């Protein structure tokens, strides 16, 4: 089973402690919503998992189900990340970028027996022919986001992290992207951060709170219930009440 393990994780920026002995194990087969207050460290956690940022101590390990077990020196293909602000080359057209993406990932795509063509990416992202020939610089933020989500999903990484992924896409695209994300959970560990409670309730199997430097699953309540929403708000308000 594919697994992402966070164990005894510590991380601080100067005097600001974001993680203190944080522990949680995410597993394939569920979609996890990561909820926390602004500035609690959700993007920092994702950046540590994907290898963009170092952590101070503890361990982050991935089991890609390839026989190596849980390892900390996992390859950069083990974790895929959808960024809030997409990292796409501004001076390529959409189709140039997708052709380039297919070329550099040809081996991976062939191993998955995927015979996707550039046109398939645009269909999945709900983008038209005219869009394909535009410079990515001239895409709207939502268009860039849709393309980024589609390319990330196409590689089927063992661990897929989505940092507030659906906030800029239109309602129709959001519905389609949700279905694609849900389809990923059978084969991947899927974790996404969001501030939209309804989105978390719509697609998550579990909600993990990042609060007071810890990761804690909010268990024991029906995720779709008002009681669940109330419990999330109460838990994340702890500090404010304590300070008041
Ligand atoms: N490279 C950095 N150097 C110093 N401080 C940083 C750095 N990156 C993030 N921080 C700080 O760490 C804290 C957590 O930031 P982060 O972006 O991880 O929060 P977040 O939970 O994703 O927030 P939001 O929900 O508002 O997007 C913030 O106070 C931020 O200013």
PDB file of C-alpha atoms and ligand atoms in Angstrom:
ATOM      1  CA  UNK A   1       0.000   0.000   0.000  1.00  0.00           C
ATOM      2  CA  UNK A   2       1.334   3.451  -0.910  1.00  0.00           C
ATOM      3  CA  UNK A   3       1.967   5.533   2.184  1.00  0.00           C
ATOM      4  CA  UNK A   4       3.247   8.951   3.211  1.00  0.00           C
ATOM      5  CA  UNK A   5       4.583   9.040   6.749  1.00  0.00           C
ATOM      6  CA  UNK A   6       5.273  12.184   8.741  1.00  0.00           C
ATOM      7  CA  UNK A   7       7.100  11.294  11.962  1.00  0.00           C
ATOM      8  CA  UNK A   8       8.349  13.545  14.779  1.00  0.00           C
ATOM      9  CA  UNK A   9       8.558  16.417  12.334  1.00  0.00           C
ATOM     10  CA  UNK A  10      10.024  19.719  13.517  1.00  0.00           C
ATOM     11  CA  UNK A  11      10.246  22.857  11.413  1.00  0.00           C
ATOM     12  CA  UNK A  12      10.745  26.491  12.346  1.00  0.00           C
ATOM     13  CA  UNK A  13      11.508  29.659  10.422  1.00  0.00           C
ATOM     14  CA  UNK A  14      13.733  31.678  12.754  1.00  0.00           C
ATOM     15  CA  UNK A  15      11.644  32.003  15.940  1.00  0.00           C
ATOM     16  CA  UNK A  16       8.394  30.847  14.312  1.00  0.00           C
ATOM     17  CA  UNK A  17       7.731  27.201  15.096  1.00  0.00           C
ATOM     18  CA  UNK A  18       5.411  25.615  12.522  1.00  0.00           C
ATOM     19  CA  UNK A  19       5.814  21.898  13.358  1.00  0.00           C
ATOM     20  CA  UNK A  20       6.721  20.409  16.713  1.00  0.00           C
ATOM     21  CA  UNK A  21       6.848  16.637  16.905  1.00  0.00           C
ATOM     22  CA  UNK A  22       4.094  16.368  14.271  1.00  0.00           C
ATOM     23  CA  UNK A  23       3.024  12.857  13.305  1.00  0.00           C
ATOM     24  CA  UNK A  24       0.563  11.479  10.788  1.00  0.00           C
ATOM     25  CA  UNK A  25       0.478   8.679   8.237  1.00  0.00           C
ATOM     26  CA  UNK A  26      -1.481   9.183   5.024  1.00  0.00           C
ATOM     27  CA  UNK A  27      -2.468   6.127   2.993  1.00  0.00           C
ATOM     28  CA  UNK A  28      -3.556   5.219  -0.503  1.00  0.00           C
ATOM     29  CA  UNK A  29      -7.301   4.794  -0.950  1.00  0.00           C
ATOM     30  CA  UNK A  30      -8.463   7.942   0.802  1.00  0.00           C
ATOM     31  CA  UNK A  31      -8.584  11.600  -0.055  1.00  0.00           C
ATOM     32  CA  UNK A  32      -7.271  13.650   2.829  1.00  0.00           C
ATOM     33  CA  UNK A  33      -8.240  17.284   3.325  1.00  0.00           C
ATOM     34  CA  UNK A  34      -5.597  19.305   5.136  1.00  0.00           C
ATOM     35  CA  UNK A  35      -7.244  22.186   6.960  1.00  0.00           C
ATOM     36  CA  UNK A  36      -5.592  24.874   9.040  1.00  0.00           C
ATOM     37  CA  UNK A  37      -5.627  28.582   9.739  1.00  0.00           C
ATOM     38  CA  UNK A  38      -3.823  31.005   7.426  1.00  0.00           C
ATOM     39  CA  UNK A  39      -0.108  30.763   8.068  1.00  0.00           C
ATOM     40  CA  UNK A  40      -0.326  27.481   9.989  1.00  0.00           C
ATOM     41  CA  UNK A  41       2.161  25.823   7.610  1.00  0.00           C
ATOM     42  CA  UNK A  42       0.184  23.815   5.039  1.00  0.00           C
ATOM     43  CA  UNK A  43       2.199  24.996   2.029  1.00  0.00           C
ATOM     44  CA  UNK A  44       5.395  24.607   4.052  1.00  0.00           C
ATOM     45  CA  UNK A  45       4.465  20.985   4.805  1.00  0.00           C
ATOM     46  CA  UNK A  46       3.833  20.280   1.114  1.00  0.00           C
ATOM     47  CA  UNK A  47       7.108  21.957   0.150  1.00  0.00           C
ATOM     48  CA  UNK A  48       8.997  19.810   2.665  1.00  0.00           C
ATOM     49  CA  UNK A  49       7.351  16.641   1.342  1.00  0.00           C
ATOM     50  CA  UNK A  50       8.133  17.496  -2.283  1.00  0.00           C
ATOM     51  CA  UNK A  51      11.725  18.408  -1.357  1.00  0.00           C
ATOM     52  CA  UNK A  52      11.642  22.152  -2.018  1.00  0.00           C
ATOM     53  CA  UNK A  53      12.337  22.976   1.648  1.00  0.00           C
ATOM     54  CA  UNK A  54      14.408  21.191   4.322  1.00  0.00           C
ATOM     55  CA  UNK A  55      12.946  20.213   7.677  1.00  0.00           C
ATOM     56  CA  UNK A  56      14.764  20.568  10.993  1.00  0.00           C
ATOM     57  CA  UNK A  57      14.316  17.053  12.375  1.00  0.00           C
ATOM     58  CA  UNK A  58      12.052  14.026  12.248  1.00  0.00           C
ATOM     59  CA  UNK A  59      11.321  12.202   9.062  1.00  0.00           C
ATOM     60  CA  UNK A  60       9.174  12.275   5.961  1.00  0.00           C
ATOM     61  CA  UNK A  61       9.044   8.898   4.249  1.00  0.00           C
ATOM     62  CA  UNK A  62       7.201   7.528   1.231  1.00  0.00           C
ATOM     63  CA  UNK A  63       6.338   3.947   0.386  1.00  0.00           C
ATOM     64  CA  UNK A  64       5.716   3.932  -3.374  1.00  0.00           C
ATOM     65  CA  UNK A  65       4.736   0.254  -3.267  1.00  0.00           C
ATOM     66  CA  UNK A  66       7.799  -0.630  -5.352  1.00  0.00           C
ATOM     67  CA  UNK A  67       9.274  -3.096  -2.883  1.00  0.00           C
ATOM     68  CA  UNK A  68      11.600  -0.601  -1.171  1.00  0.00           C
ATOM     69  CA  UNK A  69       9.217   0.048   1.736  1.00  0.00           C
ATOM     70  CA  UNK A  70       9.092   3.405   3.538  1.00  0.00           C
ATOM     71  CA  UNK A  71      12.120   5.449   2.490  1.00  0.00           C
ATOM     72  CA  UNK A  72      13.175   9.040   3.107  1.00  0.00           C
ATOM     73  CA  UNK A  73      15.331   9.356  -0.024  1.00  0.00           C
ATOM     74  CA  UNK A  74      12.390   8.830  -2.372  1.00  0.00           C
ATOM     75  CA  UNK A  75      12.784   9.994  -5.964  1.00  0.00           C
ATOM     76  CA  UNK A  76      11.306  13.254  -7.172  1.00  0.00           C
ATOM     77  CA  UNK A  77       8.869  11.272  -9.303  1.00  0.00           C
ATOM     78  CA  UNK A  78       7.311   9.778  -6.131  1.00  0.00           C
ATOM     79  CA  UNK A  79       5.559  13.014  -5.207  1.00  0.00           C
ATOM     80  CA  UNK A  80       3.527  15.247  -7.509  1.00  0.00           C
ATOM     81  CA  UNK A  81       2.461  18.700  -6.441  1.00  0.00           C
ATOM     82  CA  UNK A  82      -0.202  21.039  -7.755  1.00  0.00           C
ATOM     83  CA  UNK A  83       0.767  24.540  -6.646  1.00  0.00           C
ATOM     84  CA  UNK A  84      -1.657  27.315  -5.767  1.00  0.00           C
ATOM     85  CA  UNK A  85       0.199  29.508  -8.258  1.00  0.00           C
ATOM     86  CA  UNK A  86       1.051  27.257 -11.211  1.00  0.00           C
ATOM     87  CA  UNK A  87       4.678  27.054 -12.292  1.00  0.00           C
ATOM     88  CA  UNK A  88       4.364  27.037 -16.070  1.00  0.00           C
ATOM     89  CA  UNK A  89       6.745  28.506 -18.661  1.00  0.00           C
ATOM     90  CA  UNK A  90       5.289  31.870 -19.691  1.00  0.00           C
ATOM     91  CA  UNK A  91       6.746  31.984 -23.176  1.00  0.00           C
ATOM     92  CA  UNK A  92       5.553  28.620 -24.436  1.00  0.00           C
ATOM     93  CA  UNK A  93       2.163  28.104 -26.002  1.00  0.00           C
ATOM     94  CA  UNK A  94      -0.111  25.592 -24.304  1.00  0.00           C
ATOM     95  CA  UNK A  95       0.498  22.978 -26.988  1.00  0.00           C
ATOM     96  CA  UNK A  96       4.289  23.516 -26.962  1.00  0.00           C
ATOM     97  CA  UNK A  97       4.305  23.025 -23.216  1.00  0.00           C
ATOM     98  CA  UNK A  98       2.186  19.854 -23.345  1.00  0.00           C
ATOM     99  CA  UNK A  99       4.306  18.377 -26.179  1.00  0.00           C
ATOM    100  CA  UNK A 100       7.426  19.131 -24.134  1.00  0.00           C
ATOM    101  CA  UNK A 101       5.839  17.601 -21.030  1.00  0.00           C
ATOM    102  CA  UNK A 102       4.949  14.413 -22.947  1.00  0.00           C
ATOM    103  CA  UNK A 103       8.475  14.226 -24.398  1.00  0.00           C
ATOM    104  CA  UNK A 104      10.313  14.549 -21.068  1.00  0.00           C
ATOM    105  CA  UNK A 105       7.944  12.081 -19.382  1.00  0.00           C
ATOM    106  CA  UNK A 106       7.728   9.627 -22.278  1.00  0.00           C
ATOM    107  CA  UNK A 107       9.246   6.721 -20.347  1.00  0.00           C
ATOM    108  CA  UNK A 108       6.967   7.228 -17.369  1.00  0.00           C
ATOM    109  CA  UNK A 109       3.886   7.542 -19.559  1.00  0.00           C
ATOM    110  CA  UNK A 110       4.853   4.435 -21.549  1.00  0.00           C
ATOM    111  CA  UNK A 111       5.373   2.446 -18.350  1.00  0.00           C
ATOM    112  CA  UNK A 112       1.792   3.351 -17.430  1.00  0.00           C
ATOM    113  CA  UNK A 113       0.685   2.241 -20.914  1.00  0.00           C
ATOM    114  CA  UNK A 114      -0.737   5.693 -21.471  1.00  0.00           C
ATOM    115  CA  UNK A 115      -0.981   6.778 -25.069  1.00  0.00           C
ATOM    116  CA  UNK A 116      -2.099  10.327 -24.434  1.00  0.00           C
ATOM    117  CA  UNK A 117      -1.760  13.007 -27.048  1.00  0.00           C
ATOM    118  CA  UNK A 118      -1.571  16.756 -26.485  1.00  0.00           C
ATOM    119  CA  UNK A 119      -5.198  17.143 -27.583  1.00  0.00           C
ATOM    120  CA  UNK A 120      -6.297  14.839 -24.739  1.00  0.00           C
ATOM    121  CA  UNK A 121      -4.755  17.175 -22.175  1.00  0.00           C
ATOM    122  CA  UNK A 122      -6.700  20.124 -23.529  1.00  0.00           C
ATOM    123  CA  UNK A 123      -9.930  18.124 -23.596  1.00  0.00           C
ATOM    124  CA  UNK A 124      -9.434  17.067 -19.999  1.00  0.00           C
ATOM    125  CA  UNK A 125      -8.656  20.629 -18.966  1.00  0.00           C
ATOM    126  CA  UNK A 126     -11.715  21.896 -20.855  1.00  0.00           C
ATOM    127  CA  UNK A 127      -9.532  24.125 -23.037  1.00  0.00           C
ATOM    128  CA  UNK A 128     -10.178  24.725 -26.742  1.00  0.00           C
ATOM    129  CA  UNK A 129      -8.003  24.752 -29.875  1.00  0.00           C
ATOM    130  CA  UNK A 130      -7.528  28.509 -29.728  1.00  0.00           C
ATOM    131  CA  UNK A 131      -6.283  28.198 -26.130  1.00  0.00           C
ATOM    132  CA  UNK A 132      -3.766  25.532 -27.148  1.00  0.00           C
ATOM    133  CA  UNK A 133      -2.006  28.029 -29.407  1.00  0.00           C
ATOM    134  CA  UNK A 134      -1.914  30.897 -26.924  1.00  0.00           C
ATOM    135  CA  UNK A 135       1.170  31.726 -24.864  1.00  0.00           C
ATOM    136  CA  UNK A 136       0.803  30.464 -21.295  1.00  0.00           C
ATOM    137  CA  UNK A 137       1.562  34.030 -20.208  1.00  0.00           C
ATOM    138  CA  UNK A 138      -1.777  35.002 -21.725  1.00  0.00           C
ATOM    139  CA  UNK A 139      -3.798  32.251 -20.013  1.00  0.00           C
ATOM    140  CA  UNK A 140      -6.080  33.289 -17.189  1.00  0.00           C
ATOM    141  CA  UNK A 141      -5.090  32.035 -13.739  1.00  0.00           C
ATOM    142  CA  UNK A 142      -7.884  29.457 -13.821  1.00  0.00           C
ATOM    143  CA  UNK A 143      -6.761  28.162 -17.240  1.00  0.00           C
ATOM    144  CA  UNK A 144      -3.184  27.771 -15.995  1.00  0.00           C
ATOM    145  CA  UNK A 145      -4.481  25.974 -12.924  1.00  0.00           C
ATOM    146  CA  UNK A 146      -6.555  23.535 -14.950  1.00  0.00           C
ATOM    147  CA  UNK A 147      -3.613  22.686 -17.203  1.00  0.00           C
ATOM    148  CA  UNK A 148      -1.319  22.232 -14.208  1.00  0.00           C
ATOM    149  CA  UNK A 149      -3.809  19.893 -12.506  1.00  0.00           C
ATOM    150  CA  UNK A 150      -4.223  17.791 -15.652  1.00  0.00           C
ATOM    151  CA  UNK A 151      -0.477  17.347 -16.245  1.00  0.00           C
ATOM    152  CA  UNK A 152       0.076  16.463 -12.589  1.00  0.00           C
ATOM    153  CA  UNK A 153      -2.714  13.871 -12.594  1.00  0.00           C
ATOM    154  CA  UNK A 154      -1.512  12.378 -15.862  1.00  0.00           C
ATOM    155  CA  UNK A 155       1.715  11.146 -14.241  1.00  0.00           C
ATOM    156  CA  UNK A 156      -0.181   9.285 -11.507  1.00  0.00           C
ATOM    157  CA  UNK A 157       2.467   9.940  -8.820  1.00  0.00           C
ATOM    158  CA  UNK A 158       2.349   7.630  -5.766  1.00  0.00           C
ATOM    159  CA  UNK A 159       1.788  10.746  -3.621  1.00  0.00           C
ATOM    160  CA  UNK A 160      -0.233  13.660  -4.981  1.00  0.00           C
ATOM    161  CA  UNK A 161      -0.327  16.947  -3.074  1.00  0.00           C
ATOM    162  CA  UNK A 162      -2.724  19.694  -4.114  1.00  0.00           C
ATOM    163  CA  UNK A 163      -2.288  23.100  -2.494  1.00  0.00           C
ATOM    164  CA  UNK A 164      -5.662  24.897  -2.636  1.00  0.00           C
ATOM    165  CA  UNK A 165      -6.186  23.557  -6.128  1.00  0.00           C
ATOM    166  CA  UNK A 166      -9.711  24.463  -7.146  1.00  0.00           C
ATOM    167  CA  UNK A 167     -10.165  28.013  -5.924  1.00  0.00           C
ATOM    168  CA  UNK A 168      -9.719  29.696  -9.319  1.00  0.00           C
ATOM    169  CA  UNK A 169     -11.397  27.251 -11.690  1.00  0.00           C
ATOM    170  CA  UNK A 170     -14.969  27.691 -12.852  1.00  0.00           C
ATOM    171  CA  UNK A 171     -17.806  25.577 -11.448  1.00  0.00           C
ATOM    172  CA  UNK A 172     -17.963  23.165 -14.373  1.00  0.00           C
ATOM    173  CA  UNK A 173     -14.200  22.608 -14.367  1.00  0.00           C
ATOM    174  CA  UNK A 174     -14.183  22.287 -10.579  1.00  0.00           C
ATOM    175  CA  UNK A 175     -16.765  19.507 -10.841  1.00  0.00           C
ATOM    176  CA  UNK A 176     -14.709  17.660 -13.483  1.00  0.00           C
ATOM    177  CA  UNK A 177     -11.424  18.157 -11.599  1.00  0.00           C
ATOM    178  CA  UNK A 178     -13.030  16.856  -8.414  1.00  0.00           C
ATOM    179  CA  UNK A 179     -13.979  13.683 -10.256  1.00  0.00           C
ATOM    180  CA  UNK A 180     -10.428  13.301 -11.579  1.00  0.00           C
ATOM    181  CA  UNK A 181      -8.980  13.811  -8.100  1.00  0.00           C
ATOM    182  CA  UNK A 182     -11.383  11.270  -6.612  1.00  0.00           C
ATOM    183  CA  UNK A 183     -10.388   8.766  -9.322  1.00  0.00           C
ATOM    184  CA  UNK A 184      -6.731   9.161  -8.270  1.00  0.00           C
ATOM    185  CA  UNK A 185      -7.218   7.845  -4.761  1.00  0.00           C
ATOM    186  CA  UNK A 186      -7.397   4.193  -5.802  1.00  0.00           C
ATOM    187  CA  UNK A 187      -3.708   4.249  -6.787  1.00  0.00           C
ATOM    188  CA  UNK A 188      -2.211   7.215  -4.941  1.00  0.00           C
ATOM    189  CA  UNK A 189      -1.996   8.933  -1.602  1.00  0.00           C
ATOM    190  CA  UNK A 190      -3.964  12.144  -2.215  1.00  0.00           C
ATOM    191  CA  UNK A 191      -3.712  15.117   0.152  1.00  0.00           C
ATOM    192  CA  UNK A 192      -5.126  18.528  -0.603  1.00  0.00           C
ATOM    193  CA  UNK A 193      -5.249  21.709   1.384  1.00  0.00           C
ATOM    194  CA  UNK A 194      -8.262  23.927   1.207  1.00  0.00           C
ATOM    195  CA  UNK A 195     -10.096  26.640   3.093  1.00  0.00           C
ATOM    196  CA  UNK A 196     -13.377  25.645   1.467  1.00  0.00           C
ATOM    197  CA  UNK A 197     -15.215  23.501   3.962  1.00  0.00           C
ATOM    198  CA  UNK A 198     -17.846  22.383   1.445  1.00  0.00           C
ATOM    199  CA  UNK A 199     -15.124  21.148  -0.900  1.00  0.00           C
ATOM    200  CA  UNK A 200     -13.486  19.165   1.869  1.00  0.00           C
ATOM    201  CA  UNK A 201     -16.855  17.686   2.805  1.00  0.00           C
ATOM    202  CA  UNK A 202     -17.664  16.900  -0.838  1.00  0.00           C
ATOM    203  CA  UNK A 203     -14.580  14.866  -1.706  1.00  0.00           C
ATOM    204  CA  UNK A 204     -12.602  13.958   1.405  1.00  0.00           C
ATOM    205  CA  UNK A 205     -12.612  10.658   3.220  1.00  0.00           C
ATOM    206  CA  UNK A 206     -10.671  12.129   6.123  1.00  0.00           C
ATOM    207  CA  UNK A 207      -9.825  15.593   7.378  1.00  0.00           C
ATOM    208  CA  UNK A 208      -6.478  16.304   9.029  1.00  0.00           C
ATOM    209  CA  UNK A 209      -6.082  19.525  10.956  1.00  0.00           C
ATOM    210  CA  UNK A 210      -2.798  21.392  11.090  1.00  0.00           C
ATOM    211  CA  UNK A 211      -3.107  23.254  14.332  1.00  0.00           C
ATOM    212  CA  UNK A 212      -0.781  24.199  17.137  1.00  0.00           C
ATOM    213  CA  UNK A 213       2.166  22.632  15.284  1.00  0.00           C
ATOM    214  CA  UNK A 214       0.496  19.216  15.175  1.00  0.00           C
ATOM    215  CA  UNK A 215      -1.321  17.091  12.600  1.00  0.00           C
ATOM    216  CA  UNK A 216      -4.517  15.551  13.960  1.00  0.00           C
ATOM    217  CA  UNK A 217      -7.269  13.669  12.178  1.00  0.00           C
ATOM    218  CA  UNK A 218     -10.739  14.806  13.107  1.00  0.00           C
ATOM    219  CA  UNK A 219     -12.375  11.423  13.542  1.00  0.00           C
ATOM    220  CA  UNK A 220     -15.612  10.088  14.968  1.00  0.00           C
ATOM    221  CA  UNK A 221     -18.046  12.446  13.226  1.00  0.00           C
ATOM    222  CA  UNK A 222     -19.860  12.178   9.899  1.00  0.00           C
ATOM    223  CA  UNK A 223     -17.764  14.357   7.602  1.00  0.00           C
ATOM    224  CA  UNK A 224     -20.893  15.676   5.876  1.00  0.00           C
ATOM    225  CA  UNK A 225     -22.634  16.786   9.055  1.00  0.00           C
ATOM    226  CA  UNK A 226     -22.993  20.240  10.527  1.00  0.00           C
ATOM    227  CA  UNK A 227     -21.503  18.806  13.714  1.00  0.00           C
ATOM    228  CA  UNK A 228     -18.312  18.044  11.781  1.00  0.00           C
ATOM    229  CA  UNK A 229     -18.076  21.591  10.427  1.00  0.00           C
ATOM    230  CA  UNK A 230     -18.710  22.988  13.905  1.00  0.00           C
ATOM    231  CA  UNK A 231     -15.996  20.731  15.328  1.00  0.00           C
ATOM    232  CA  UNK A 232     -13.451  21.922  12.726  1.00  0.00           C
ATOM    233  CA  UNK A 233     -14.197  25.559  13.519  1.00  0.00           C
ATOM    234  CA  UNK A 234     -14.091  24.948  17.275  1.00  0.00           C
ATOM    235  CA  UNK A 235     -10.794  23.079  17.062  1.00  0.00           C
ATOM    236  CA  UNK A 236      -9.134  25.659  14.809  1.00  0.00           C
ATOM    237  CA  UNK A 237     -10.432  28.482  17.038  1.00  0.00           C
ATOM    238  CA  UNK A 238      -8.809  27.025  20.160  1.00  0.00           C
ATOM    239  CA  UNK A 239      -5.897  29.399  20.214  1.00  0.00           C
ATOM    240  CA  UNK A 240      -8.013  32.495  19.620  1.00  0.00           C
ATOM    241  CA  UNK A 241     -10.357  31.556  22.467  1.00  0.00           C
ATOM    242  CA  UNK A 242      -7.420  30.825  24.734  1.00  0.00           C
ATOM    243  CA  UNK A 243      -5.913  34.225  23.952  1.00  0.00           C
ATOM    244  CA  UNK A 244      -9.208  36.091  24.323  1.00  0.00           C
TER     245      UNK A 244
HETATM  246  N1  LIG B   1      10.723  30.685   3.286  1.00  0.00           N
HETATM  247  C1  LIG B   1      10.176  31.210   4.384  1.00  0.00           C
HETATM  248  N2  LIG B   1      10.904  31.935   5.255  1.00  0.00           N
HETATM  249  C2  LIG B   1      10.366  32.457   6.369  1.00  0.00           C
HETATM  250  N3  LIG B   1       9.069  32.293   6.722  1.00  0.00           N
HETATM  251  C3  LIG B   1       8.292  31.576   5.884  1.00  0.00           C
HETATM  252  C4  LIG B   1       8.796  30.998   4.679  1.00  0.00           C
HETATM  253  N4  LIG B   1       7.788  30.322   4.062  1.00  0.00           N
HETATM  254  C5  LIG B   1       6.712  30.488   4.844  1.00  0.00           C
HETATM  255  N5  LIG B   1       7.009  31.229   5.935  1.00  0.00           N
HETATM  256  C6  LIG B   1       6.087  31.576   7.025  1.00  0.00           C
HETATM  257  O1  LIG B   1       5.596  30.368   7.572  1.00  0.00           O
HETATM  258  C7  LIG B   1       4.217  30.521   7.925  1.00  0.00           C
HETATM  259  C8  LIG B   1       3.407  29.420   7.250  1.00  0.00           C
HETATM  260  O2  LIG B   1       3.317  29.705   5.866  1.00  0.00           O
HETATM  261  P1  LIG B   1       2.539  28.727   4.872  1.00  0.00           P
HETATM  262  O3  LIG B   1       2.527  29.380   3.532  1.00  0.00           O
HETATM  263  O4  LIG B   1       3.121  27.374   4.980  1.00  0.00           O
HETATM  264  O5  LIG B   1       1.085  28.722   5.526  1.00  0.00           O
HETATM  265  P2  LIG B   1      -0.308  28.155   4.977  1.00  0.00           P
HETATM  266  O6  LIG B   1      -0.902  27.340   6.081  1.00  0.00           O
HETATM  267  O7  LIG B   1      -0.115  27.495   3.664  1.00  0.00           O
HETATM  268  O8  LIG B   1      -1.102  29.522   4.841  1.00  0.00           O
HETATM  269  P3  LIG B   1      -2.391  29.954   3.934  1.00  0.00           P
HETATM  270  O9  LIG B   1      -3.539  29.115   4.397  1.00  0.00           O
HETATM  271  O10 LIG B   1      -2.558  31.394   4.303  1.00  0.00           O
HETATM  272  O11 LIG B   1      -2.030  29.744   2.496  1.00  0.00           O
HETATM  273  C9  LIG B   1       3.817  31.942   7.556  1.00  0.00           C
HETATM  274  O12 LIG B   1       3.906  32.752   8.712  1.00  0.00           O
HETATM  275  C10 LIG B   1       4.870  32.336   6.535  1.00  0.00           C
HETATM  276  O13 LIG B   1       5.108  33.712   6.577  1.00  0.00           O
END
